PDB file of N, CA, C and O in Angstrom:
ATOM      1  N   MET A   1       1.159  -0.920   0.046  1.00 59.00           N
ATOM      2  CA  MET A   1      -0.266   0.381   0.214  1.00 59.00           C
ATOM      3  C   MET A   1       0.878   1.380   0.264  1.00 59.00           C
ATOM      4  O   MET A   1       1.965   1.203   0.491  1.00 59.00           O
ATOM      5  N   ALA A   2       0.425   2.155  -0.595  1.00 67.00           N
ATOM      6  CA  ALA A   2       1.651   3.387  -0.884  1.00 67.00           C
ATOM      7  C   ALA A   2       0.931   4.645   0.348  1.00 67.00           C
ATOM      8  O   ALA A   2       0.109   4.231   0.465  1.00 67.00           O
ATOM      9  N   ASN A   3       2.172   5.004   0.293  1.00 75.00           N
ATOM     10  CA  ASN A   3       2.220   6.037   1.521  1.00 75.00           C
ATOM     11  C   ASN A   3       1.750   7.168   1.352  1.00 75.00           C
ATOM     12  O   ASN A   3       1.297   7.413   0.187  1.00 75.00           O
ATOM     13  N   PHE A   4       1.197   8.404   2.194  1.00 79.00           N
ATOM     14  CA  PHE A   4       0.940   9.611   1.564  1.00 79.00           C
ATOM     15  C   PHE A   4       1.880  10.040   0.743  1.00 79.00           C
ATOM     16  O   PHE A   4       1.434  11.138  -0.100  1.00 79.00           O
ATOM     17  N   ASP A   5       3.163  10.272   1.026  1.00 82.00           N
ATOM     18  CA  ASP A   5       4.018  10.671   0.658  1.00 82.00           C
ATOM     19  C   ASP A   5       4.462  10.289  -1.275  1.00 82.00           C
ATOM     20  O   ASP A   5       4.435  10.713  -2.263  1.00 82.00           O
ATOM     21  N   GLU A   6       4.032   8.757  -1.065  1.00 86.00           N
ATOM     22  CA  GLU A   6       4.369   8.400  -2.794  1.00 86.00           C
ATOM     23  C   GLU A   6       3.018   8.957  -3.268  1.00 86.00           C
ATOM     24  O   GLU A   6       2.755   9.108  -4.289  1.00 86.00           O
ATOM     25  N   ILE A   7       1.519   8.831  -2.795  1.00 86.00           N
ATOM     26  CA  ILE A   7       0.338   9.224  -3.789  1.00 86.00           C
ATOM     27  C   ILE A   7       0.456  10.704  -3.795  1.00 86.00           C
ATOM     28  O   ILE A   7       0.348  11.519  -4.793  1.00 86.00           O
ATOM     29  N   LYS A   8       0.986  10.992  -3.102  1.00 82.00           N
ATOM     30  CA  LYS A   8       1.039  13.165  -2.961  1.00 82.00           C
ATOM     31  C   LYS A   8       1.759  13.109  -4.340  1.00 82.00           C
ATOM     32  O   LYS A   8       1.794  14.070  -4.984  1.00 82.00           O
ATOM     33  N   ASN A   9       3.145  12.415  -4.306  1.00 84.00           N
ATOM     34  CA  ASN A   9       4.161  12.717  -5.163  1.00 84.00           C
ATOM     35  C   ASN A   9       3.756  12.219  -6.820  1.00 84.00           C
ATOM     36  O   ASN A   9       3.737  13.150  -7.745  1.00 84.00           O
ATOM     37  N   ASP A  10       2.998  11.479  -6.681  1.00 88.00           N
ATOM     38  CA  ASP A  10       2.321  10.827  -7.753  1.00 88.00           C
ATOM     39  C   ASP A  10       0.868  11.487  -8.468  1.00 88.00           C
ATOM     40  O   ASP A  10       1.084  11.778  -9.749  1.00 88.00           O
ATOM     41  N   VAL A  11       0.428  12.428  -7.362  1.00 88.00           N
ATOM     42  CA  VAL A  11      -0.921  13.125  -8.127  1.00 88.00           C
ATOM     43  C   VAL A  11       0.059  14.326  -8.876  1.00 88.00           C
ATOM     44  O   VAL A  11      -0.439  15.321  -9.543  1.00 88.00           O
ATOM     45  N   THR A  12       1.313  14.803  -7.846  1.00 89.00           N
ATOM     46  CA  THR A  12       1.671  16.046  -8.249  1.00 89.00           C
ATOM     47  C   THR A  12       2.076  16.065  -9.226  1.00 89.00           C
ATOM     48  O   THR A  12       2.267  17.229  -9.965  1.00 89.00           O
ATOM     49  N   ALA A  13       2.879  14.734 -10.062  1.00 89.00           N
ATOM     50  CA  ALA A  13       3.262  14.357 -11.184  1.00 89.00           C
ATOM     51  C   ALA A  13       2.221  14.843 -12.019  1.00 89.00           C
ATOM     52  O   ALA A  13       2.527  15.188 -13.445  1.00 89.00           O
ATOM     53  N   LYS A  14       1.386  13.740 -12.073  1.00 90.00           N
ATOM     54  CA  LYS A  14      -0.045  13.974 -13.057  1.00 90.00           C
ATOM     55  C   LYS A  14      -0.253  15.048 -12.779  1.00 90.00           C
ATOM     56  O   LYS A  14      -1.165  15.218 -14.501  1.00 90.00           O
ATOM     57  N   ALA A  15      -0.493  15.884 -12.078  1.00 86.00           N
ATOM     58  CA  ALA A  15      -1.113  17.095 -11.988  1.00 86.00           C
ATOM     59  C   ALA A  15      -0.284  17.991 -12.977  1.00 86.00           C
ATOM     60  O   ALA A  15      -0.475  18.896 -13.987  1.00 86.00           O
ATOM     61  N   LYS A  16       0.747  18.095 -12.977  1.00 87.00           N
ATOM     62  CA  LYS A  16       1.795  18.628 -13.228  1.00 87.00           C
ATOM     63  C   LYS A  16       1.733  18.225 -15.162  1.00 87.00           C
ATOM     64  O   LYS A  16       1.927  18.918 -15.537  1.00 87.00           O
ATOM     65  N   ALA A  17       1.948  16.915 -15.263  1.00 89.00           N
ATOM     66  CA  ALA A  17       1.988  16.798 -16.865  1.00 89.00           C
ATOM     67  C   ALA A  17       0.932  17.171 -17.552  1.00 89.00           C
ATOM     68  O   ALA A  17       0.747  17.980 -18.663  1.00 89.00           O
ATOM     69  N   PHE A  18      -0.244  17.556 -16.091  1.00 85.00           N
ATOM     70  CA  PHE A  18      -1.899  17.953 -17.330  1.00 85.00           C
ATOM     71  C   PHE A  18      -1.283  18.995 -17.667  1.00 85.00           C
ATOM     72  O   PHE A  18      -1.929  19.679 -18.529  1.00 85.00           O
ATOM     73  N   LEU A  19      -0.942  19.875 -16.914  1.00 81.00           N
ATOM     74  CA  LEU A  19      -1.315  21.468 -16.965  1.00 81.00           C
ATOM     75  C   LEU A  19      -0.100  21.579 -17.921  1.00 81.00           C
ATOM     76  O   LEU A  19       0.215  22.454 -18.848  1.00 81.00           O
ATOM     77  N   ASP A  20       1.087  20.633 -18.468  1.00 86.00           N
ATOM     78  CA  ASP A  20       2.003  20.892 -19.228  1.00 86.00           C
ATOM     79  C   ASP A  20       0.790  20.481 -21.187  1.00 86.00           C
ATOM     80  O   ASP A  20       2.048  20.894 -22.008  1.00 86.00           O
ATOM     81  N   ASP A  21      -0.185  19.724 -21.136  1.00 89.00           N
ATOM     82  CA  ASP A  21      -0.346  19.835 -22.368  1.00 89.00           C
ATOM     83  C   ASP A  21      -0.416  20.688 -22.699  1.00 89.00           C
ATOM     84  O   ASP A  21      -1.405  21.816 -22.112  1.00 89.00           O
ATOM     85  N   ASN A  22      -0.454  20.563 -24.048  1.00 88.00           N
ATOM     86  CA  ASN A  22      -0.786  21.935 -24.613  1.00 88.00           C
ATOM     87  C   ASN A  22      -2.246  22.484 -25.214  1.00 88.00           C
ATOM     88  O   ASN A  22      -2.679  23.086 -25.453  1.00 88.00           O
ATOM     89  N   LYS A  23      -2.952  21.314 -25.095  1.00 87.00           N
ATOM     90  CA  LYS A  23      -4.233  21.368 -25.263  1.00 87.00           C
ATOM     91  C   LYS A  23      -4.891  22.459 -23.797  1.00 87.00           C
ATOM     92  O   LYS A  23      -5.882  22.764 -24.329  1.00 87.00           O
ATOM     93  N   VAL A  24      -4.636  21.802 -22.637  1.00 84.00           N
ATOM     94  CA  VAL A  24      -5.190  22.033 -21.695  1.00 84.00           C
ATOM     95  C   VAL A  24      -4.216  23.565 -21.372  1.00 84.00           C
ATOM     96  O   VAL A  24      -5.328  24.644 -21.021  1.00 84.00           O
ATOM     97  N   LYS A  25      -3.288  23.717 -21.667  1.00 82.00           N
ATOM     98  CA  LYS A  25      -2.518  25.504 -21.769  1.00 82.00           C
ATOM     99  C   LYS A  25      -3.486  25.974 -22.556  1.00 82.00           C
ATOM    100  O   LYS A  25      -3.688  27.478 -21.912  1.00 82.00           O
ATOM    101  N   ASP A  26      -4.174  25.882 -23.633  1.00 82.00           N
ATOM    102  CA  ASP A  26      -4.613  26.668 -24.769  1.00 82.00           C
ATOM    103  C   ASP A  26      -6.202  26.865 -23.853  1.00 82.00           C
ATOM    104  O   ASP A  26      -6.925  28.073 -24.411  1.00 82.00           O
ATOM    105  N   ALA A  27      -7.055  25.477 -23.594  1.00 80.00           N
ATOM    106  CA  ALA A  27      -8.203  26.213 -23.156  1.00 80.00           C
ATOM    107  C   ALA A  27      -8.199  26.603 -21.364  1.00 80.00           C
ATOM    108  O   ALA A  27      -9.370  27.624 -21.779  1.00 80.00           O
ATOM    109  N   LEU A  28      -7.197  26.546 -20.949  1.00 76.00           N
ATOM    110  CA  LEU A  28      -7.101  27.665 -19.825  1.00 76.00           C
ATOM    111  C   LEU A  28      -7.005  29.289 -20.002  1.00 76.00           C
ATOM    112  O   LEU A  28      -6.956  30.145 -19.237  1.00 76.00           O
ATOM    113  N   GLN A  29      -6.153  29.392 -21.266  1.00 77.00           N
ATOM    114  CA  GLN A  29      -6.075  30.518 -21.642  1.00 77.00           C
ATOM    115  C   GLN A  29      -7.089  31.065 -22.770  1.00 77.00           C
ATOM    116  O   GLN A  29      -6.841  32.287 -23.508  1.00 77.00           O
ATOM    117  N   SER A  30      -8.456  30.500 -22.409  1.00 80.00           N
ATOM    118  CA  SER A  30      -9.319  30.897 -23.660  1.00 80.00           C
ATOM    119  C   SER A  30     -10.549  31.850 -23.023  1.00 80.00           C
ATOM    120  O   SER A  30     -10.598  32.490 -21.730  1.00 80.00           O
ATOM    121  N   GLU A  31     -11.470  32.647 -23.979  1.00 83.00           N
ATOM    122  CA  GLU A  31     -12.366  33.386 -23.510  1.00 83.00           C
ATOM    123  C   GLU A  31     -13.198  32.545 -22.172  1.00 83.00           C
ATOM    124  O   GLU A  31     -13.573  33.394 -21.239  1.00 83.00           O
ATOM    125  N   LYS A  32     -13.480  31.721 -22.497  1.00 84.00           N
ATOM    126  CA  LYS A  32     -14.690  30.995 -21.640  1.00 84.00           C
ATOM    127  C   LYS A  32     -14.159  30.572 -19.989  1.00 84.00           C
ATOM    128  O   LYS A  32     -14.796  30.612 -19.220  1.00 84.00           O
ATOM    129  N   ALA A  33     -13.032  29.815 -20.248  1.00 81.00           N
ATOM    130  CA  ALA A  33     -11.699  29.922 -18.973  1.00 81.00           C
ATOM    131  C   ALA A  33     -11.974  31.335 -18.465  1.00 81.00           C
ATOM    132  O   ALA A  33     -12.110  31.556 -17.002  1.00 81.00           O
ATOM    133  N   GLU A  34     -11.410  32.512 -18.952  1.00 84.00           N
ATOM    134  CA  GLU A  34     -11.583  33.954 -18.353  1.00 84.00           C
ATOM    135  C   GLU A  34     -13.077  34.178 -17.659  1.00 84.00           C
ATOM    136  O   GLU A  34     -13.169  34.651 -16.654  1.00 84.00           O
ATOM    137  N   GLU A  35     -14.391  33.893 -18.300  1.00 88.00           N
ATOM    138  CA  GLU A  35     -15.424  34.532 -17.713  1.00 88.00           C
ATOM    139  C   GLU A  35     -16.059  33.306 -16.950  1.00 88.00           C
ATOM    140  O   GLU A  35     -16.270  33.770 -15.821  1.00 88.00           O
ATOM    141  N   ILE A  36     -15.203  32.078 -17.086  1.00 88.00           N
ATOM    142  CA  ILE A  36     -15.894  31.101 -15.380  1.00 88.00           C
ATOM    143  C   ILE A  36     -14.834  31.538 -14.735  1.00 88.00           C
ATOM    144  O   ILE A  36     -15.247  31.143 -13.712  1.00 88.00           O
ATOM    145  N   SER A  37     -13.589  31.907 -15.036  1.00 86.00           N
ATOM    146  CA  SER A  37     -12.954  32.032 -13.766  1.00 86.00           C
ATOM    147  C   SER A  37     -13.286  33.594 -12.894  1.00 86.00           C
ATOM    148  O   SER A  37     -12.700  33.287 -11.423  1.00 86.00           O
ATOM    149  N   ASP A  38     -13.633  34.574 -13.723  1.00 91.00           N
ATOM    150  CA  ASP A  38     -14.345  35.708 -13.115  1.00 91.00           C
ATOM    151  C   ASP A  38     -15.037  35.455 -12.294  1.00 91.00           C
ATOM    152  O   ASP A  38     -14.819  35.882 -11.282  1.00 91.00           O
ATOM    153  N   LYS A  39     -15.941  34.420 -12.309  1.00 93.00           N
ATOM    154  CA  LYS A  39     -17.109  34.354 -11.513  1.00 93.00           C
ATOM    155  C   LYS A  39     -16.811  33.662 -10.597  1.00 93.00           C
ATOM    156  O   LYS A  39     -17.114  34.143  -9.509  1.00 93.00           O
ATOM    157  N   ILE A  40     -15.892  32.931 -10.980  1.00 93.00           N
ATOM    158  CA  ILE A  40     -15.475  31.991  -9.485  1.00 93.00           C
ATOM    159  C   ILE A  40     -14.639  33.053  -8.498  1.00 93.00           C
ATOM    160  O   ILE A  40     -14.815  32.968  -6.966  1.00 93.00           O
ATOM    161  N   LEU A  41     -13.437  33.306  -9.134  1.00 93.00           N
ATOM    162  CA  LEU A  41     -12.482  34.561  -8.144  1.00 93.00           C
ATOM    163  C   LEU A  41     -13.270  35.325  -7.471  1.00 93.00           C
ATOM    164  O   LEU A  41     -13.388  35.837  -6.388  1.00 93.00           O
ATOM    165  N   ASP A  42     -14.674  36.126  -8.210  1.00 95.00           N
ATOM    166  CA  ASP A  42     -14.855  37.089  -8.010  1.00 95.00           C
ATOM    167  C   ASP A  42     -16.218  36.343  -6.327  1.00 95.00           C
ATOM    168  O   ASP A  42     -16.472  37.584  -5.531  1.00 95.00           O
ATOM    169  N   GLY A  43     -16.440  35.431  -6.893  1.00 95.00           N
ATOM    170  CA  GLY A  43     -17.565  34.762  -6.006  1.00 95.00           C
ATOM    171  C   GLY A  43     -16.832  34.405  -4.610  1.00 95.00           C
ATOM    172  O   GLY A  43     -17.073  34.722  -3.352  1.00 95.00           O
ATOM    173  N   LEU A  44     -15.035  34.071  -4.547  1.00 94.00           N
ATOM    174  CA  LEU A  44     -14.387  33.937  -3.249  1.00 94.00           C
ATOM    175  C   LEU A  44     -13.689  35.031  -2.856  1.00 94.00           C
ATOM    176  O   LEU A  44     -13.551  34.789  -1.580  1.00 94.00           O
ATOM    177  N   ALA A  45     -13.614  35.771  -3.615  1.00 95.00           N
ATOM    178  CA  ALA A  45     -12.592  37.301  -2.421  1.00 95.00           C
ATOM    179  C   ALA A  45     -13.988  37.799  -2.459  1.00 95.00           C
ATOM    180  O   ALA A  45     -13.787  38.199  -1.466  1.00 95.00           O
ATOM    181  N   ASP A  46     -15.640  37.710  -2.761  1.00 95.00           N
ATOM    182  CA  ASP A  46     -16.538  38.511  -1.946  1.00 95.00           C
ATOM    183  C   ASP A  46     -16.917  37.807  -0.734  1.00 95.00           C
ATOM    184  O   ASP A  46     -17.401  38.126   0.241  1.00 95.00           O
ATOM    185  N   ALA A  47     -16.913  36.612  -0.737  1.00 95.00           N
ATOM    186  CA  ALA A  47     -17.029  35.927   0.636  1.00 95.00           C
ATOM    187  C   ALA A  47     -16.046  35.921   1.493  1.00 95.00           C
ATOM    188  O   ALA A  47     -16.075  36.030   2.745  1.00 95.00           O
ATOM    189  N   ALA A  48     -14.622  35.966   1.137  1.00 95.00           N
ATOM    190  CA  ALA A  48     -13.522  36.160   1.951  1.00 95.00           C
ATOM    191  C   ALA A  48     -13.440  37.213   2.598  1.00 95.00           C
ATOM    192  O   ALA A  48     -13.467  37.883   3.599  1.00 95.00           O
ATOM    193  N   LYS A  49     -13.912  38.805   1.667  1.00 95.00           N
ATOM    194  CA  LYS A  49     -14.026  40.122   2.207  1.00 95.00           C
ATOM    195  C   LYS A  49     -15.487  39.742   3.766  1.00 95.00           C
ATOM    196  O   LYS A  49     -15.083  40.750   4.382  1.00 95.00           O
ATOM    197  N   LYS A  50     -16.340  39.095   2.580  1.00 94.00           N
ATOM    198  CA  LYS A  50     -17.719  39.420   4.312  1.00 94.00           C
ATOM    199  C   LYS A  50     -16.709  38.160   4.971  1.00 94.00           C
ATOM    200  O   LYS A  50     -17.219  39.225   6.596  1.00 94.00           O
ATOM    201  N   VAL A  51     -15.961  37.143   5.090  1.00 94.00           N
ATOM    202  CA  VAL A  51     -15.515  36.385   6.812  1.00 94.00           C
ATOM    203  C   VAL A  51     -15.007  37.576   7.152  1.00 94.00           C
ATOM    204  O   VAL A  51     -15.178  37.682   8.286  1.00 94.00           O
ATOM    205  N   THR A  52     -14.125  38.572   6.784  1.00 93.00           N
ATOM    206  CA  THR A  52     -12.998  38.902   7.203  1.00 93.00           C
ATOM    207  C   THR A  52     -13.691  39.959   7.659  1.00 93.00           C
ATOM    208  O   THR A  52     -12.643  41.398   7.975  1.00 93.00           O
ATOM    209  N   GLY A  53     -14.871  40.928   7.329  1.00 94.00           N
ATOM    210  CA  GLY A  53     -15.289  42.260   8.201  1.00 94.00           C
ATOM    211  C   GLY A  53     -14.864  42.849   6.901  1.00 94.00           C
ATOM    212  O   GLY A  53     -14.884  44.453   7.676  1.00 94.00           O
ATOM    213  N   GLY A  54     -14.085  42.735   6.139  1.00 90.00           N
ATOM    214  CA  GLY A  54     -13.324  44.078   4.861  1.00 90.00           C
ATOM    215  C   GLY A  54     -12.338  44.573   5.504  1.00 90.00           C
ATOM    216  O   GLY A  54     -11.561  45.500   5.278  1.00 90.00           O
ATOM    217  N   LYS A  55     -11.582  43.869   6.803  1.00 94.00           N
ATOM    218  CA  LYS A  55     -10.608  44.093   6.971  1.00 94.00           C
ATOM    219  C   LYS A  55      -9.122  43.974   6.339  1.00 94.00           C
ATOM    220  O   LYS A  55      -7.985  44.240   5.806  1.00 94.00           O
ATOM    221  N   TYR A  56      -9.218  42.919   5.168  1.00 94.00           N
ATOM    222  CA  TYR A  56      -8.206  42.599   4.598  1.00 94.00           C
ATOM    223  C   TYR A  56      -8.208  42.776   3.259  1.00 94.00           C
ATOM    224  O   TYR A  56      -8.120  42.142   1.783  1.00 94.00           O
ATOM    225  N   ASP A  57      -9.355  43.682   2.219  1.00 95.00           N
ATOM    226  CA  ASP A  57      -9.850  43.694   1.576  1.00 95.00           C
ATOM    227  C   ASP A  57      -9.016  43.897   0.118  1.00 95.00           C
ATOM    228  O   ASP A  57      -8.865  43.297  -1.063  1.00 95.00           O
ATOM    229  N   GLU A  58      -7.806  45.108   0.268  1.00 95.00           N
ATOM    230  CA  GLU A  58      -6.451  45.013  -0.277  1.00 95.00           C
ATOM    231  C   GLU A  58      -5.888  43.893  -1.221  1.00 95.00           C
ATOM    232  O   GLU A  58      -5.649  43.782  -2.061  1.00 95.00           O
ATOM    233  N   GLN A  59      -5.591  43.128   0.376  1.00 95.00           N
ATOM    234  CA  GLN A  59      -4.814  41.879   0.019  1.00 95.00           C
ATOM    235  C   GLN A  59      -6.011  40.557  -0.562  1.00 95.00           C
ATOM    236  O   GLN A  59      -5.553  40.567  -2.029  1.00 95.00           O
ATOM    237  N   ILE A  60      -6.888  40.738  -0.519  1.00 95.00           N
ATOM    238  CA  ILE A  60      -7.878  39.987  -0.841  1.00 95.00           C
ATOM    239  C   ILE A  60      -7.884  39.886  -2.478  1.00 95.00           C
ATOM    240  O   ILE A  60      -8.251  39.112  -3.385  1.00 95.00           O
ATOM    241  N   ASP A  61      -8.099  41.742  -2.873  1.00 95.00           N
ATOM    242  CA  ASP A  61      -8.255  42.119  -4.139  1.00 95.00           C
ATOM    243  C   ASP A  61      -7.547  41.921  -4.669  1.00 95.00           C
ATOM    244  O   ASP A  61      -6.708  41.061  -6.404  1.00 95.00           O
ATOM    245  N   SER A  62      -5.969  42.026  -4.225  1.00 94.00           N
ATOM    246  CA  SER A  62      -4.685  41.640  -4.793  1.00 94.00           C
ATOM    247  C   SER A  62      -4.259  40.228  -4.952  1.00 94.00           C
ATOM    248  O   SER A  62      -4.033  39.516  -6.553  1.00 94.00           O
ATOM    249  N   ALA A  63      -4.850  39.489  -4.422  1.00 94.00           N
ATOM    250  CA  ALA A  63      -4.662  38.058  -4.231  1.00 94.00           C
ATOM    251  C   ALA A  63      -5.607  37.358  -5.670  1.00 94.00           C
ATOM    252  O   ALA A  63      -5.101  36.482  -6.549  1.00 94.00           O
ATOM    253  N   ARG A  64      -6.685  38.039  -5.566  1.00 93.00           N
ATOM    254  CA  ARG A  64      -7.688  37.613  -6.701  1.00 93.00           C
ATOM    255  C   ARG A  64      -7.558  38.317  -8.346  1.00 93.00           C
ATOM    256  O   ARG A  64      -7.702  37.312  -9.039  1.00 93.00           O
ATOM    257  N   ASP A  65      -6.764  39.013  -8.052  1.00 91.00           N
ATOM    258  CA  ASP A  65      -5.951  39.872  -9.384  1.00 91.00           C
ATOM    259  C   ASP A  65      -5.059  38.757  -9.990  1.00 91.00           C
ATOM    260  O   ASP A  65      -4.915  38.734 -11.032  1.00 91.00           O
ATOM    261  N   ASN A  66      -3.870  38.081  -9.132  1.00 90.00           N
ATOM    262  CA  ASN A  66      -2.893  38.001  -9.676  1.00 90.00           C
ATOM    263  C   ASN A  66      -3.464  36.731 -10.189  1.00 90.00           C
ATOM    264  O   ASN A  66      -2.367  35.763 -10.965  1.00 90.00           O
ATOM    265  N   VAL A  67      -4.371  35.684  -9.236  1.00 87.00           N
ATOM    266  CA  VAL A  67      -4.543  34.577  -9.944  1.00 87.00           C
ATOM    267  C   VAL A  67      -5.169  34.347 -11.258  1.00 87.00           C
ATOM    268  O   VAL A  67      -4.979  33.597 -11.734  1.00 87.00           O
ATOM    269  N   ASP A  68      -5.819  35.616 -11.346  1.00 86.00           N
ATOM    270  CA  ASP A  68      -6.729  35.865 -12.356  1.00 86.00           C
ATOM    271  C   ASP A  68      -6.211  36.326 -13.462  1.00 86.00           C
ATOM    272  O   ASP A  68      -6.497  35.611 -14.892  1.00 86.00           O
ATOM    273  N   GLY A  69      -5.235  36.766 -13.470  1.00 84.00           N
ATOM    274  CA  GLY A  69      -3.844  37.070 -14.108  1.00 84.00           C
ATOM    275  C   GLY A  69      -3.491  35.601 -15.072  1.00 84.00           C
ATOM    276  O   GLY A  69      -2.760  35.599 -16.424  1.00 84.00           O
ATOM    277  N   LYS A  70      -3.258  34.744 -14.120  1.00 78.00           N
ATOM    278  CA  LYS A  70      -3.013  33.173 -14.462  1.00 78.00           C
ATOM    279  C   LYS A  70      -3.747  32.494 -15.366  1.00 78.00           C
ATOM    280  O   LYS A  70      -3.559  31.280 -16.040  1.00 78.00           O
ATOM    281  N   ILE A  71      -5.094  32.853 -15.517  1.00 75.00           N
ATOM    282  CA  ILE A  71      -6.178  32.280 -16.008  1.00 75.00           C
ATOM    283  C   ILE A  71      -7.083  33.098 -16.802  1.00 75.00           C
ATOM    284  O   ILE A  71      -7.295  33.997 -17.164  1.00 75.00           O
ATOM    285  N   GLY A  72      -7.089  32.730 -18.475  1.00 65.00           N
ATOM    286  CA  GLY A  72      -7.863  33.411 -19.421  1.00 65.00           C
ATOM    287  C   GLY A  72      -7.446  33.769 -19.993  1.00 65.00           C
ATOM    288  O   GLY A  72      -5.937  33.564 -20.307  1.00 65.00           O
ATOM    289  N   ASP A  73      -8.144  34.908 -21.020  1.00 66.00           N
ATOM    290  CA  ASP A  73      -7.326  35.356 -21.976  1.00 66.00           C
ATOM    291  C   ASP A  73      -7.155  37.251 -21.649  1.00 66.00           C
ATOM    292  O   ASP A  73      -6.951  37.828 -22.472  1.00 66.00           O
ATOM    293  N   GLU A  74      -7.333  37.614 -20.644  1.00 63.00           N
ATOM    294  CA  GLU A  74      -7.261  39.034 -19.934  1.00 63.00           C
ATOM    295  C   GLU A  74      -6.620  39.187 -18.843  1.00 63.00           C
ATOM    296  O   GLU A  74      -6.335  38.026 -18.196  1.00 63.00           O
TER     297      GLU A  74
END
């Protein structure tokens, strides 16, 4: 039976291989991916702001924008 580290390493290797595939890269840079990611990121940012009572809005917006820049076509 595989231990946790072996499973983690296997999943990590498979995820890296998946993300290195050109078809996957193209899909992640598509307009549709941008639309979907914007909705998800906006929802997560709004939830985080609500939970933190607005105390960390600037940091949340910065993190949201950083992730958004990595996904989609904008």
